[in-house]
Amino acid sequence: MYTTDLSGKKKAEAVAEDPAKLAAFEARVAADDFIEPKDWMPEAYRKTLIRQISQHAHSEIVGMLPEGNWITRAPNLRRKAILLAKVQDEGGHGLYLYAAAETLGVTRDEMTEALLSGKAKYSTIFNYPTLTWADIGAIGWLVDGAAIMNQVPLQRTSYGPYARAMVRICKEESFHQRQGYEIMMRLASGTAAQKRMAQDALDRWWWPSLMMFGPPDDKSPNTEQSMRWRIKRDTNDELRQKFVDISVPQAEAIGLKVPDPALKWNETRGAYDFGAVDWEEFYSVVKGEGPVAKERMQARQKAWEDGAWVREAARVHAEKRAAAKLAAE
Amino acid sequence: MDALVTYALRLGDDSLVLGQRLSEWCGHAPALEIDLSLANVALDQIGQATHFLALAGALESKGRDADQLAFRRDVMDFTNCLLVEQPNGDFAQTIARQFLFAQYQTLLFAEMARVKDERFAAIAAKALKEVSYHATLASDWVVRLGDGTEESKARMIAGLDWMWRFADELFLMDDVDVAAINAGAGVDKAALTAAWDSRVDAVLVEARLERPPARRAIVGGRSGRHSEHLGHMLSEMQFLQRAYPDAEW
Amino acid sequence: MSDPNKEWPLWEVFVRGKGGLSHRHVGSVHAADAKMALEHARDTYTRRMEGVSIWVLPSAQITASDPADADALFAPAEDKVYRHPTFYKIPDGVTHI
């Protein structure tokens, strides 16, 4: 999930706050009221939100890269236009989210610097490579599917600007998962080579997709506070289970096999039992040891550095024009 | 080949190749907002390509659709102008290409929107709205970069210098153009040069840039004689269709 | 690498969804000048035919009320129910009023 807390296992530090203000704040949040930028808020709330929203934004921006890898190789004009529009949407979503975080008193440049210096995290899923066209299908279907599951409830998150960004994002993303599933469907019913491609993509993306929901609940110490503050609406394990229950029949419907020998329908629970996620891999990827983590960071750094002279030139031009206008008055 | 088929192909290939080039920027632009702008321009071009190539396929009536034309022809059968296939280079080079081409497309489609052949006129009328914005966007950037820092100015000059060689080809008239005009679909491109010159010059003046000196034009795109760059672009763009010829996507 | 003072300024974006509606705040963009802000607003916020007109203004130019003054500013309106048409009882048979 884009919004999973990847800050580590440490519990958030307590800051001494005015008890009366804190109580009033907690009461407002509990009453489903929205908190707006200029409202009083506890420092821990502000910090947690900045971290979560910027992490979400970074994920959108880094997430442009694995799919962007196939825009120039999309197999026909329709797919090319759809994929380009989708990746562009992700850039837009990053933009909305950065803007939401900026209302909390952090600049976009500061957030960008945190990303490029490796200080800020982003979703682990984007540190896996896109090897074939089927990966574009798998990402749309599974990765966007997982993201939607977390983002829909966040439309009612307690922080107004974040909630409004999520409303816009959810509206725009509604086609993303469908286009991914459509790609997979087409491949799964295509030639033997295409079918192989589709199954291979599912094999590689299934477990990283389950990791997107973040560490198991007993290893996620800030969940309780985040849920009280309505910046998280369900626990990691609840969402993971929901995702498995929804995705398995979708795979079966197009004749693909989920790569989990332990996967089994549990009649009593009314849910699928599934195998253990490799959490060691997850924590390594969080630390920056994903297969293409270096490539992703290098691409972002290059774009930022190569663009520096452009951003500078526009700024200088604006200053020149403003000065000339002033002189003419 | 029927002249109108070739005429539609040329229009489609111009947009396709430019759209493909611009899409290479996605995820790598100098600022997030610029990333979105470039993607919008690319999407417009890919849309135009789809319309013109579909029209070419229909006029040809050999059962080839837009995708077959885009993904199953080799370099010598591509008829785009050399300008659009030029590499992105830095942002200034991309802007130079976009600026020169969008000014041309705006004039071309304004005329084509009025031709007798409704198929061409309809695509042109829709595309005109798109490319007018592209021209504004690119012109604004030429001004910012030309009249920005010393570095941006040097880069803008270099970008224009790279692209200027291929500008004359835009207005070159041959038998296909004449036949298309006679058929009520084509535009007299040679007649657009004066307006193009004055629009380009006006922007260059605002950008405090000199007009690049006249030079020998490099041509050949319309007859399939391309630069080295196009082959590489096609090998990437057409990879899946070539590697899996029986597949549907 | 990133002097925060040198970042392109932030602009607030307002879009008129269709004729007859007022401009509504939809979000923000960074841009070096007003024209760029309009272009960025167009490319960011009207990709799905969301608008027919755009306003942009530098975020720094907005003066906002302070939430701490909310009671003083807005609570006095609470008991002025006579400003609302539902305050007045009109017999059922009377129309056009």
XYZ file of C-alpha atoms in Angstrom:
675
model
C 0.000 0.000 0.000
C 1.226 3.406 -0.839
C 0.206 4.614 2.588
C 1.653 1.885 4.721
C 3.738 3.226 7.556
C 7.305 2.238 6.703
C 8.920 4.299 9.402
C 10.255 1.264 11.203
C 9.370 -0.461 14.397
C 9.851 2.489 16.709
C 6.855 3.819 18.517
C 6.098 7.476 17.808
C 7.698 9.803 20.354
C 5.412 11.551 22.791
C 5.543 15.348 22.825
C 4.049 17.286 25.716
C 0.869 18.976 24.412
C -1.680 21.242 26.068
C -4.135 18.658 27.529
C -7.203 20.803 26.927
C -6.342 21.425 23.270
C -5.425 17.798 22.816
C -8.722 16.630 24.276
C -10.669 19.010 22.045
C -8.714 17.811 19.023
C -9.268 14.142 19.831
C -12.981 14.814 20.331
C -13.258 16.504 16.930
C -11.505 13.631 15.191
C -13.624 11.088 17.034
C -16.752 12.975 15.914
C -15.659 12.519 12.252
C -14.905 16.230 11.942
C -12.211 17.304 9.476
C -9.021 19.013 10.591
C -7.924 21.875 8.320
C -4.438 23.358 7.816
C -4.722 26.282 10.188
C -6.449 24.321 12.951
C -4.536 23.402 16.064
C -3.155 19.878 15.897
C -0.761 17.859 18.030
C 2.783 17.827 16.764
C 2.787 14.034 16.497
C -0.280 14.197 14.245
C 1.386 16.756 11.995
C 4.605 14.755 11.804
C 2.870 11.455 11.168
C 0.776 13.016 8.439
C 3.746 14.661 6.744
C 5.541 11.336 6.761
C 2.545 9.362 5.520
C 1.406 11.809 2.836
C 4.901 12.466 1.492
C 5.627 8.745 1.482
C 2.436 8.261 -0.466
C 3.464 11.032 -2.883
C 6.952 9.570 -3.344
C 5.376 6.208 -4.108
C 3.310 7.756 -6.883
C 6.375 9.444 -8.378
C 8.719 6.466 -8.136
C 5.785 4.329 -9.251
C 5.844 6.116 -12.604
C 9.149 4.409 -13.413
C 8.328 0.684 -13.579
C 5.308 1.311 -15.799
C 7.032 4.113 -17.690
C 9.538 1.446 -18.665
C 6.937 0.050 -21.103
C 5.307 3.173 -22.566
C 7.636 3.249 -25.568
C 7.122 -0.501 -26.090
C 3.356 -0.716 -25.617
C 2.034 -3.199 -28.180
C -0.551 -1.019 -29.914
C -1.751 2.562 -30.077
C -4.647 2.057 -27.684
C -2.456 0.452 -25.035
C 0.172 3.129 -25.502
C -2.296 5.949 -24.933
C -3.867 4.209 -21.926
C -0.530 3.496 -20.294
C 0.794 6.999 -20.877
C -2.414 8.481 -19.449
C -2.181 6.186 -16.450
C 1.435 6.972 -15.663
C 0.656 10.655 -16.137
C -2.207 10.265 -13.647
C 0.275 8.899 -11.137
C 2.386 12.003 -11.575
C -0.742 14.063 -10.976
C -1.538 12.070 -7.847
C 1.960 12.661 -6.550
C 1.391 16.347 -7.195
C -1.938 16.444 -5.317
C -0.359 14.638 -2.387
C 2.726 16.844 -2.234
C 0.377 19.830 -2.212
C -1.611 18.298 0.669
C 1.608 17.767 2.627
C 2.705 21.333 1.873
C -0.279 22.615 3.839
C 1.388 21.111 6.907
C 4.421 23.351 6.584
C 6.879 21.332 4.540
C 8.015 22.352 1.036
C 8.011 20.120 -2.011
C 11.742 20.646 -2.389
C 12.321 19.460 1.162
C 10.276 16.346 0.470
C 12.090 15.755 -2.823
C 15.409 16.084 -1.089
C 14.327 13.585 1.572
C 13.426 11.128 -1.187
C 16.613 11.602 -3.175
C 18.868 11.365 -0.140
C 17.261 8.050 0.787
C 15.843 9.466 4.016
C 12.220 9.139 2.942
C 10.606 5.817 2.128
C 8.253 4.827 -0.649
C 6.276 1.692 -1.349
C 8.499 -1.386 -1.613
C 6.591 -2.638 -4.638
C 8.269 -0.210 -7.026
C 11.687 -1.674 -6.359
C 10.784 -4.732 -8.418
C 11.508 -4.729 -12.162
C 8.995 -4.790 -15.040
C 10.360 -7.480 -17.316
C 7.588 -8.172 -19.810
C 4.436 -6.487 -21.049
C 2.439 -8.724 -18.705
C 3.977 -6.865 -15.779
C 1.990 -3.818 -16.851
C -1.139 -5.919 -16.564
C -0.094 -7.351 -13.198
C 0.716 -3.917 -11.776
C -2.616 -2.458 -12.822
C -4.555 -5.425 -11.545
C -2.716 -6.219 -8.300
C -0.760 -3.129 -7.308
C -3.502 -0.659 -8.161
C -6.029 -3.078 -6.745
C -4.183 -3.107 -3.438
C -3.787 0.671 -3.518
C -7.488 1.266 -4.142
C -8.336 -0.947 -1.198
C -6.435 1.331 1.125
C -7.239 4.611 -0.563
C -11.010 4.374 -0.689
C -11.422 4.597 3.121
C -8.843 7.402 3.226
C -11.295 9.643 1.379
C -12.743 10.144 4.852
C -9.442 10.545 6.632
C -9.375 13.240 9.310
C -7.075 15.721 7.566
C -9.106 17.747 5.055
C -6.490 18.374 2.339
C -5.437 14.705 2.408
C -9.051 13.528 2.242
C -9.785 15.842 -0.701
C -6.675 14.660 -2.551
C -7.804 11.072 -1.999
C -11.279 11.811 -3.373
C -9.749 13.115 -6.601
C -7.244 10.274 -6.764
C -9.832 7.556 -6.245
C -12.043 9.055 -8.931
C -9.178 9.132 -11.414
C -7.839 5.721 -10.516
C -11.040 3.897 -11.175
C -9.835 2.903 -14.644
C -6.341 1.871 -13.595
C -7.149 -1.502 -12.140
C -9.581 -2.379 -14.898
C -7.066 -1.673 -17.655
C -4.547 -3.907 -15.870
C -6.975 -6.764 -15.509
C -7.988 -6.347 -19.132
C -4.345 -6.722 -20.200
C -4.015 -9.891 -18.106
C -7.287 -11.255 -19.438
C -6.164 -10.725 -23.005
C -2.797 -12.371 -22.383
C -4.276 -15.291 -20.476
C -6.586 -16.071 -23.375
C -3.932 -15.441 -26.016
C -1.101 -17.490 -27.480
C 0.943 -19.928 -25.403
C 3.726 -17.366 -25.177
C 1.316 -14.710 -23.899
C -0.182 -17.045 -21.353
C 3.272 -17.915 -20.074
C 4.051 -14.207 -19.797
C 0.878 -13.609 -17.776
C 1.490 -16.474 -15.349
C 5.112 -15.436 -14.893
C 4.041 -11.890 -14.061
C 1.528 -13.140 -11.488
C 4.210 -15.402 -10.013
C 6.582 -12.473 -9.548
C 4.103 -9.805 -8.423
C 1.853 -11.783 -6.078
C 4.011 -11.790 -2.959
C 5.335 -8.239 -3.323
C 1.689 -7.167 -3.675
C 0.816 -8.800 -0.354
C 3.781 -6.994 1.191
C 2.313 -3.681 0.086
C -0.061 -3.792 3.039
C 2.892 -3.493 5.378
C 4.149 -5.573 8.288
C 1.814 -7.828 10.262
C -0.341 -6.076 12.852
C 1.751 -7.247 15.803
C 4.795 -5.551 14.204
C 2.972 -2.322 13.428
C 3.111 -0.326 16.682
C 1.583 2.932 15.461
C -1.537 1.373 14.004
C -3.680 2.005 17.069
C -2.906 5.729 17.192
C -3.231 6.129 13.408
C -6.623 4.483 13.454
C -7.783 6.701 16.291
C -6.688 9.707 14.247
C -8.416 8.350 11.149
C -5.284 8.495 9.030
C -5.557 4.759 8.748
C -8.919 2.990 8.589
C -8.131 -0.740 8.616
C -5.233 -2.798 9.944
C -2.583 -4.197 7.607
C -3.662 -7.791 8.120
C -7.353 -7.025 7.600
C -6.607 -5.396 4.260
C -4.218 -8.149 3.224
C -6.871 -10.772 3.880
C -9.469 -8.771 1.974
C -7.070 -8.439 -0.957
C -6.399 -12.171 -1.103
C -10.102 -12.972 -0.902
C -10.887 -10.640 -3.783
C -7.909 -11.435 -6.000
C -7.878 -15.233 -5.943
C -11.229 -15.619 -7.752
C -10.133 -12.933 -10.228
C -7.050 -14.989 -11.068
C -9.106 -18.151 -11.381
C -11.610 -16.447 -13.667
C -8.917 -15.966 -16.305
C -7.183 -19.288 -15.744
C -4.133 -18.078 -13.823
C -2.743 -19.767 -10.732
C -1.821 -17.855 -7.591
C 1.722 -18.964 -6.641
C 0.953 -20.081 -3.086
C 0.816 -23.822 -2.331
C -0.724 -23.078 1.075
C -3.635 -21.176 -0.418
C -6.904 -22.829 0.610
C -10.496 -21.727 1.116
C -11.424 -21.848 4.801
C -15.118 -22.577 5.090
C -15.317 -21.704 8.789
C -13.675 -18.315 8.407
C -15.292 -17.639 5.062
C -11.886 -16.524 3.822
C -8.741 -17.889 2.219
C -5.911 -19.249 4.329
C -2.653 -18.327 2.695
C 1.076 -18.920 3.124
C 3.519 -16.856 5.130
C 4.870 -13.695 3.574
C 8.667 -13.512 3.486
C 9.051 -10.607 5.903
C 12.803 -10.759 5.751
C 12.579 -9.840 2.074
C 10.110 -7.079 2.906
C 12.375 -5.444 5.500
C 15.361 -5.693 3.149
C 13.422 -3.936 0.409
C 12.252 -1.250 2.865
C 15.914 -0.683 3.699
C 16.655 -0.067 0.028
C 17.794 -3.515 -1.014
C 15.069 -4.156 -3.592
C 16.210 -5.614 -6.927
C 16.045 -2.279 -8.783
C 16.103 0.173 -5.862
C 19.329 1.726 -7.090
C 17.989 2.109 -10.616
C 14.840 3.814 -9.336
C 16.759 6.297 -7.191
C 19.265 6.939 -9.945
C 16.450 7.743 -12.388
C 14.840 10.198 -9.951
C 18.162 11.830 -9.134
C 19.024 12.198 -12.798
C 15.687 13.790 -13.639
C 16.077 16.190 -10.718
C 19.657 17.151 -11.511
C 19.116 17.384 -15.274
C 16.126 19.610 -14.634
C 17.889 22.009 -12.279
C 18.910 24.454 -14.997
C 15.352 24.513 -16.373
C 13.794 25.327 -13.008
C 16.482 27.941 -12.406
C 16.003 29.525 -15.839
C 12.245 29.892 -15.397
C 12.747 31.486 -12.009
C 15.339 33.933 -13.307
C 13.146 34.765 -16.281
C 10.215 35.508 -13.983
C 12.393 37.759 -11.845
C 13.657 39.626 -14.915
C 10.132 40.153 -16.194
C 8.901 41.305 -12.806
C 11.790 43.774 -12.534
C 11.174 45.091 -16.053
C 7.492 45.554 -15.305
C 8.304 47.438 -12.131
C 10.770 49.673 -13.960
C 8.158 50.491 -16.607
C 5.568 51.589 -14.036
C 0.322 3.962 -53.865
C -2.631 6.253 -54.006
C -1.583 9.831 -53.207
C -4.243 10.345 -50.550
C -3.125 7.225 -48.721
C 0.434 8.547 -48.658
C -0.813 11.953 -47.638
C -2.705 10.536 -44.650
C 0.256 8.326 -43.777
C 2.603 11.296 -43.662
C 0.320 13.139 -41.283
C -0.101 10.053 -39.147
C 3.610 9.259 -39.083
C 4.503 12.823 -38.058
C 2.195 12.625 -35.062
C 3.100 9.061 -34.172
C 6.844 9.635 -34.162
C 6.564 12.885 -32.222
C 4.166 11.315 -29.717
C 6.553 8.401 -29.229
C 9.475 10.772 -28.682
C 7.578 12.897 -26.166
C 6.406 9.845 -24.270
C 10.076 9.050 -23.563
C 10.019 12.001 -21.146
C 7.339 10.494 -18.951
C 8.692 10.221 -15.417
C 11.889 12.132 -16.203
C 10.901 15.764 -16.781
C 12.528 18.761 -15.031
C 9.495 19.300 -12.782
C 6.416 17.275 -11.954
C 4.109 19.776 -13.628
C 6.204 19.709 -16.810
C 5.955 15.927 -16.810
C 2.171 16.240 -16.972
C 2.318 18.883 -19.708
C 4.604 16.821 -21.944
C 2.433 13.746 -21.468
C -0.626 15.746 -22.540
C 1.122 16.828 -25.729
C 2.227 13.242 -26.371
C -1.310 11.942 -25.844
C -2.684 14.493 -28.304
C -0.124 13.434 -30.899
C -0.831 9.734 -30.396
C -4.526 10.497 -30.811
C -3.893 12.367 -34.055
C -1.709 9.516 -35.287
C -4.475 7.036 -34.571
C -6.982 9.060 -36.599
C -4.731 9.712 -39.592
C -3.350 6.169 -39.750
C -6.840 4.712 -39.506
C -7.840 6.996 -42.363
C -4.799 5.897 -44.392
C -5.722 2.266 -43.803
C -9.320 2.882 -44.814
C -8.304 4.754 -47.965
C -5.851 2.024 -48.868
C -8.525 -0.663 -48.281
C -6.101 -3.536 -47.998
C -7.253 -4.423 -44.508
C -4.444 -2.669 -42.656
C -5.564 -0.804 -39.554
C -3.762 1.979 -37.688
C -1.841 -0.507 -35.538
C -0.595 -2.512 -38.479
C 0.594 0.662 -40.122
C 2.288 1.873 -36.947
C 3.871 -1.374 -35.819
C 4.504 -3.426 -38.967
C 6.249 -1.043 -41.342
C 10.009 -0.657 -41.545
C 12.026 2.558 -41.692
C 11.901 3.038 -45.452
C 8.110 2.965 -45.385
C 7.815 5.612 -42.689
C 7.014 8.995 -44.186
C 7.349 11.374 -41.243
C 9.491 14.482 -41.527
C 13.005 14.300 -40.099
C 12.294 16.950 -37.476
C 9.972 14.832 -35.352
C 12.305 11.838 -35.161
C 15.173 13.888 -33.729
C 16.229 12.736 -30.256
C 14.852 14.537 -27.216
C 18.291 15.716 -26.128
C 17.943 18.076 -23.189
C 14.729 19.935 -22.385
C 15.759 22.861 -24.622
C 16.223 20.561 -27.612
C 12.823 18.983 -27.025
C 11.264 22.439 -26.734
C 12.993 23.590 -29.928
C 11.540 20.641 -31.838
C 8.108 21.153 -30.303
C 8.146 24.867 -30.987
C 9.072 24.613 -34.687
C 6.708 21.726 -35.300
C 3.717 23.033 -33.351
C 3.874 26.353 -35.205
C 3.794 24.379 -38.461
C 0.998 22.066 -37.322
C -1.120 25.006 -36.207
C -0.922 26.664 -39.618
C -1.374 23.376 -41.454
C -4.452 22.244 -39.543
C -6.043 25.690 -39.687
C -6.000 25.332 -43.485
C -6.844 21.649 -43.537
C -9.891 22.192 -41.328
C -11.374 24.016 -44.341
C -10.665 21.492 -47.108
C -13.465 19.838 -49.027
C -12.650 16.285 -47.973
C -14.555 16.002 -44.702
C -12.460 13.145 -43.386
C -9.294 15.216 -43.404
C -11.105 18.382 -42.379
C -12.683 16.729 -39.338
C -9.413 15.348 -37.964
C -7.686 18.664 -38.624
C -10.394 20.679 -36.876
C -10.067 18.570 -33.727
C -6.261 18.565 -33.877
C -6.097 22.320 -34.420
C -7.364 22.983 -30.892
C -4.716 20.666 -29.493
C -1.746 21.968 -31.445
C -2.646 25.615 -30.814
C -2.060 24.903 -27.140
C 1.159 23.013 -27.937
C 2.406 26.054 -29.838
C 1.647 28.371 -26.924
C 3.227 26.040 -24.395
C 6.393 25.569 -26.446
C 6.667 29.266 -27.338
C 6.413 30.250 -23.676
C 9.242 27.880 -22.859
C 11.404 29.196 -25.718
C 10.997 32.658 -24.197
C 11.751 31.503 -20.640
C 14.815 29.540 -21.649
C 16.061 32.068 -24.197
C 15.699 34.926 -21.740
C 16.539 33.009 -18.571
C 20.065 32.240 -17.422
C 23.253 32.180 -19.497
C 23.129 28.402 -19.402
C 19.525 28.139 -20.522
C 20.166 30.592 -23.321
C 23.150 28.582 -24.564
C 21.102 25.398 -24.410
C 18.150 26.968 -26.219
C 20.474 28.190 -28.983
C 22.014 24.728 -29.283
C 18.571 23.112 -29.351
C 17.345 25.402 -32.110
C 20.602 24.890 -33.969
C 20.080 21.132 -33.892
C 16.501 21.318 -35.151
C 16.732 24.202 -37.595
C 18.269 21.972 -40.321
C 15.007 20.074 -40.580
C 12.561 22.982 -40.691
C 12.549 23.494 -44.459
C 11.367 19.958 -45.066
C 8.079 20.790 -43.351
C 7.070 23.024 -46.247
C 8.412 20.948 -49.109
C 5.816 20.235 -51.801
C 5.885 17.178 -54.069
C 3.513 15.231 -56.316
C 1.678 13.772 -53.358
C 0.895 17.227 -51.980
C -0.273 18.473 -55.349
C -2.475 15.420 -55.862
C -3.923 15.821 -52.366
C -4.729 19.472 -53.052
C -6.402 18.531 -56.307
C -8.417 15.896 -54.482
C -9.687 18.509 -52.033
C -7.778 17.168 -49.040
C -4.352 18.762 -49.146
C -2.875 22.066 -48.087
C -0.407 24.241 -49.962
C 2.378 24.000 -47.391
C 4.727 26.254 -49.321
C 2.204 29.032 -48.789
C 2.502 28.638 -45.013
C 6.160 29.617 -44.790
C 5.625 33.364 -44.487
C 3.211 33.004 -41.588
C 5.466 30.427 -39.941
C 8.482 32.737 -40.294
C 6.708 35.649 -38.730
C 5.330 33.608 -35.815
C 8.674 31.977 -35.120
C 10.493 35.288 -35.410
C 8.107 37.016 -33.014
C 8.797 34.414 -30.355
C 12.546 34.544 -30.959
C 12.487 38.312 -30.520
C 10.641 37.973 -27.236
C 13.168 35.334 -26.187
C 16.037 37.686 -27.134
C 17.388 35.050 -29.489
C 18.817 35.468 -32.965
C 17.146 33.590 -35.755
C 19.534 30.726 -36.605
C 21.347 31.394 -39.896
C 19.941 29.829 -43.049
C 21.629 26.598 -44.001
C 21.324 23.724 -46.403
C 18.130 21.881 -45.591
C 18.323 18.198 -44.749
C 15.387 16.360 -46.284
C 14.290 12.833 -47.146
C 11.750 11.785 -44.538
C 8.752 11.999 -46.864
C 10.351 9.458 -49.201
C 11.580 7.128 -46.459
C 15.165 8.398 -46.241
C 15.513 8.953 -42.525
C 18.118 9.751 -39.923
C 19.821 6.962 -37.992
C 17.584 7.705 -35.044
C 14.321 6.413 -36.471
C 15.448 2.795 -36.812
C 16.256 2.612 -33.134
C 12.974 4.194 -32.212
C 11.061 1.677 -34.320
C 12.992 -1.294 -32.991
C 11.852 -0.288 -29.530
C 8.325 0.755 -30.428
C 7.593 -2.285 -32.606
C 9.325 -4.883 -30.448
C 6.261 -6.752 -29.185
C 4.445 -6.802 -32.512
C 7.577 -8.081 -34.218
C 8.501 -10.659 -31.585
C 4.967 -12.068 -31.323
C 3.456 -11.617 -34.786
C 0.459 -13.882 -34.066
C -0.514 -12.248 -30.805
C -3.310 -9.838 -30.044
C -2.869 -7.364 -27.250
C 20.780 21.266 -3.943
C 17.457 22.668 -2.837
C 17.259 26.053 -1.277
C 13.574 26.207 -0.291
C 13.506 29.915 -1.087
C 14.322 29.114 -4.672
C 11.452 26.746 -5.255
C 8.880 27.889 -7.821
C 6.107 29.568 -5.841
C 2.892 27.761 -5.055
C -0.343 28.847 -6.795
C -3.899 28.006 -5.839
C -6.059 26.759 -8.687
C -9.776 27.502 -9.121
C -11.773 25.864 -11.888
C -15.211 26.708 -13.264
C -16.752 23.334 -13.991
C -19.257 24.644 -16.534
C -20.976 27.849 -17.510
C -23.130 29.248 -14.725
C -21.102 27.764 -11.879
C -18.628 29.694 -9.768
C -14.923 28.878 -9.718
C -14.110 26.256 -7.118
C -10.786 25.581 -5.431
C -9.373 22.320 -6.804
C -5.752 22.266 -5.664
C -2.396 23.859 -6.257
C 0.595 23.824 -8.600
C 4.115 25.172 -8.552
C 5.027 27.639 -11.292
C 7.583 30.350 -11.917
C 5.117 32.850 -13.412
C 1.389 33.404 -13.832
C 1.236 32.103 -17.381
C 3.068 28.951 -16.395
C 0.720 28.558 -13.439
C -2.253 28.653 -15.814
C -0.624 26.112 -18.117
C 0.242 23.825 -15.232
C -3.245 24.178 -13.806
C -4.710 23.293 -17.185
C -2.431 20.283 -17.631
C -2.955 19.060 -14.072
C -6.579 19.774 -13.219
C -8.540 19.703 -16.474
C -7.339 16.470 -18.047
C -10.815 14.981 -17.838
C -12.832 17.908 -19.145
C -13.323 19.206 -15.629
C -13.417 22.859 -16.577
C -14.214 25.735 -18.897
C -12.258 28.437 -17.069
C -9.326 28.587 -14.678
C -8.141 31.107 -12.102
C -4.736 30.915 -10.485
C -3.371 33.083 -7.745
C -0.205 32.981 -5.682
C -0.912 31.085 -2.467
C 0.973 33.752 -0.555
C -1.663 36.302 -1.621
C -4.483 34.595 0.239
C -5.575 36.093 3.537
C -7.416 33.506 5.589
C -9.409 33.805 8.763
C -7.852 32.354 11.892
C -9.606 29.235 13.244
C -9.109 30.692 16.739
C -11.496 33.492 15.737
C -14.072 31.085 14.361
C -16.485 31.628 17.237
C -16.321 35.387 16.976
C -16.672 35.292 13.212
C -19.283 32.654 12.635
C -21.186 31.846 15.825
C -23.134 35.160 15.877
C -24.948 34.022 12.734
C -26.278 30.960 14.527
C -29.284 32.618 16.189
C -30.315 34.724 13.210
C -32.693 32.097 11.983
C -34.941 34.810 10.512
C -32.459 35.049 7.623
C -33.648 31.660 6.363
C -36.887 31.280 4.390
C -37.892 28.195 6.410
C -38.295 30.463 9.453
C -41.587 31.771 8.087
C -44.838 29.801 8.213
C -47.005 30.224 5.137
C -50.436 28.541 4.836
C -50.353 25.417 2.656
C -52.618 26.756 -0.082
C -50.514 29.863 -0.751
C -48.113 29.423 -3.662
C -45.426 31.396 -5.519
C -43.911 32.743 -2.323
